[in-house]
Coordinates of N, CA and C in Angstrom, one line a residue:
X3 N 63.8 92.3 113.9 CA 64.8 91.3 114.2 C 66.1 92.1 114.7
X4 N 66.4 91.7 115.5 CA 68.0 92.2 116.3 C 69.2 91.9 115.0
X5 N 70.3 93.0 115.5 CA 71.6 92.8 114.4 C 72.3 91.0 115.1
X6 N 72.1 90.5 116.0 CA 72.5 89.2 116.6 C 71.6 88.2 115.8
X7 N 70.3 88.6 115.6 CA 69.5 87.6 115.3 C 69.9 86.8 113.7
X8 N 69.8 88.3 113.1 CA 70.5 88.4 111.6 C 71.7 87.3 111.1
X9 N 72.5 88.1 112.3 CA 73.8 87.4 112.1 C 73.7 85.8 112.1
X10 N 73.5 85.4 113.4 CA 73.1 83.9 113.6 C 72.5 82.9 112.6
X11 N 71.3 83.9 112.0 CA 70.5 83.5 110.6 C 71.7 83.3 109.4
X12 N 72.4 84.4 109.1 CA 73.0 84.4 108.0 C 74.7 83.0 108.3
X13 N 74.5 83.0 109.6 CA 76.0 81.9 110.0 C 75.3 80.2 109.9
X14 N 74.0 80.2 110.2 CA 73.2 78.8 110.2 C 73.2 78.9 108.7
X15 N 72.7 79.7 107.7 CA 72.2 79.1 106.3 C 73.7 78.9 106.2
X16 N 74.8 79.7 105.9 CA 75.9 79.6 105.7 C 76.7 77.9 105.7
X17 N 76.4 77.8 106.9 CA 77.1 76.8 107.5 C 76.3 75.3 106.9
X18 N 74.7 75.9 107.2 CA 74.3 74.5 106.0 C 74.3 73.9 104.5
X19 N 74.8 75.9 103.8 CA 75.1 75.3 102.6 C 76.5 75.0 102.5
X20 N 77.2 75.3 103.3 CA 78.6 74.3 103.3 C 78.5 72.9 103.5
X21 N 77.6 72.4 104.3 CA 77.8 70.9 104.8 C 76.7 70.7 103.1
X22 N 75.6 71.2 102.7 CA 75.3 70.4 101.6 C 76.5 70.5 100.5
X23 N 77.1 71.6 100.7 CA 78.2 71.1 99.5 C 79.5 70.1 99.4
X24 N 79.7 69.9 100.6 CA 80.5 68.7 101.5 C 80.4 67.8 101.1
X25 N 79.0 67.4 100.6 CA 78.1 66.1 101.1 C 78.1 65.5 99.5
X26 N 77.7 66.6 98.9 CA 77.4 66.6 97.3 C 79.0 66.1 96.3
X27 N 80.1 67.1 97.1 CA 81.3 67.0 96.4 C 81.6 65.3 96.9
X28 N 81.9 65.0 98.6 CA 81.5 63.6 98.7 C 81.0 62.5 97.7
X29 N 80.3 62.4 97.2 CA 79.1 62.0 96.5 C 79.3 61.8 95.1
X30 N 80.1 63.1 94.8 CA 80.6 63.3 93.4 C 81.3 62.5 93.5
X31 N 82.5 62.6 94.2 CA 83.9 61.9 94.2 C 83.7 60.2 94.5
X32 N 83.0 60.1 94.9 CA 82.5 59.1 95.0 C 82.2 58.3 93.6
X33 N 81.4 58.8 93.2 CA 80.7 58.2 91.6 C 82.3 58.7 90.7
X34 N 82.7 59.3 90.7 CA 84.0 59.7 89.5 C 84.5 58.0 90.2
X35 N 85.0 58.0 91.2 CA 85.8 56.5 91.5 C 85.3 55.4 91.0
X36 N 84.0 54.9 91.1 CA 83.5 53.8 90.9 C 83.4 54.1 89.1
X37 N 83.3 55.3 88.2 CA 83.6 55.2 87.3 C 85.2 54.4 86.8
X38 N 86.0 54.9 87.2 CA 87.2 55.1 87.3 C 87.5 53.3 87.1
X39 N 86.8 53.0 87.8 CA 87.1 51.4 88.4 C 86.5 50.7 87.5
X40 N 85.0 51.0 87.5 CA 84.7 50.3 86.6 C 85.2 50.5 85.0
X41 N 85.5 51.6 84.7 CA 86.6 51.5 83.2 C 87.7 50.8 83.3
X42 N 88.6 51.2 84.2 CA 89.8 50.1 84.8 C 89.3 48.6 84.7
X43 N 88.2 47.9 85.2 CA 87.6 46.8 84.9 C 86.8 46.2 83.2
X44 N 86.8 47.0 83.2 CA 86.5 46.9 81.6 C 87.5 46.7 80.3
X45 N 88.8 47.5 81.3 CA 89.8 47.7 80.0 C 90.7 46.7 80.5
X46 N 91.0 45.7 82.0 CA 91.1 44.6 82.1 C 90.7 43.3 81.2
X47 N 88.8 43.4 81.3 CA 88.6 42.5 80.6 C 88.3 42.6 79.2
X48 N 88.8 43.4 78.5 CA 89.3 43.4 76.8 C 90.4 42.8 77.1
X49 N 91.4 43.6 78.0 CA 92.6 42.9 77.4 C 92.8 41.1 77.9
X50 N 92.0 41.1 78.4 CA 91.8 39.2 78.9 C 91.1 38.5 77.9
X51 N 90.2 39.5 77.2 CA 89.5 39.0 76.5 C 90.5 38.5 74.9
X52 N 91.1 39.8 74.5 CA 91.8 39.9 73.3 C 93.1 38.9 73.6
X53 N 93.3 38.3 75.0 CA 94.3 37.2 75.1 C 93.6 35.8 74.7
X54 N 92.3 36.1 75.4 CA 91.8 34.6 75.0 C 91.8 34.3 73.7
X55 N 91.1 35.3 73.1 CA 90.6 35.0 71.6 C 92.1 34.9 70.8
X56 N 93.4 35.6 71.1 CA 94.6 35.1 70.5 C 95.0 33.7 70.8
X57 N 94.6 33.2 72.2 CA 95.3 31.9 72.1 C 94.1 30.9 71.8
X58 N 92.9 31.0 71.2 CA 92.1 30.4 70.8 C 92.2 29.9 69.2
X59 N 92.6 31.3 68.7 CA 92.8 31.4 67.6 C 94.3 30.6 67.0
X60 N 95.5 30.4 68.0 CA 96.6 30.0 68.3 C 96.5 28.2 67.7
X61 N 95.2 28.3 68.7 CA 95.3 26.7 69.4 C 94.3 26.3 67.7
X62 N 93.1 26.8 67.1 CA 92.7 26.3 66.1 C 93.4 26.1 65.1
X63 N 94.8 27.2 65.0 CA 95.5 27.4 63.7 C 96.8 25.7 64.1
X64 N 96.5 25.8 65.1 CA 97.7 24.5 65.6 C 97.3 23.4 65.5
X65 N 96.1 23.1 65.7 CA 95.0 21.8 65.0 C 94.8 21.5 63.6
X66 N 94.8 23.1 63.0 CA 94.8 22.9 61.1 C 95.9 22.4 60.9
X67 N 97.2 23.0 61.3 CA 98.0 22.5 60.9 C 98.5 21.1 61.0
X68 N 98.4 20.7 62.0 CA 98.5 18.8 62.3 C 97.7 18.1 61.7
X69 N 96.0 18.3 61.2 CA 95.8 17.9 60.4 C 96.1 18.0 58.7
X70 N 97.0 18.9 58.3 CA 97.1 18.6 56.9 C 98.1 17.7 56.6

């Protein structure tokens, strides 16, 4: 093999393990977000949740009390 040939070889693998690492970080960053979001959604619906169950709890204690 020619010193051209080499070179070429060693600039193609090069260059494809850059685009796979592109692709992968891509991908990564990708999945970190949709984590990201979906914890953000999660820690929404606690705190929606921990409202409901306060004013549920609101509304029972407000009924005991009219009934005694």
């Amino acid at each position: 093999m020619s010193t051209a040939a080499l070179i070429l070889a060693a600039i193609t693998i090069w260059g494809l393990m850059s685009f796979i690492m592109v692709v992968f970080a891509s991908m990564l960053s990708s999945r970190i977000s949709r984590q990201e979001e979906m914890r953000s959604l999660a820690s929404e619906w606690r705190r929606q949740h921990a409202i409901g169950v306060s004013a549920l709890n609101a509304s029972v204690e407000h009924k005991m009390a009219d009934s005694i």
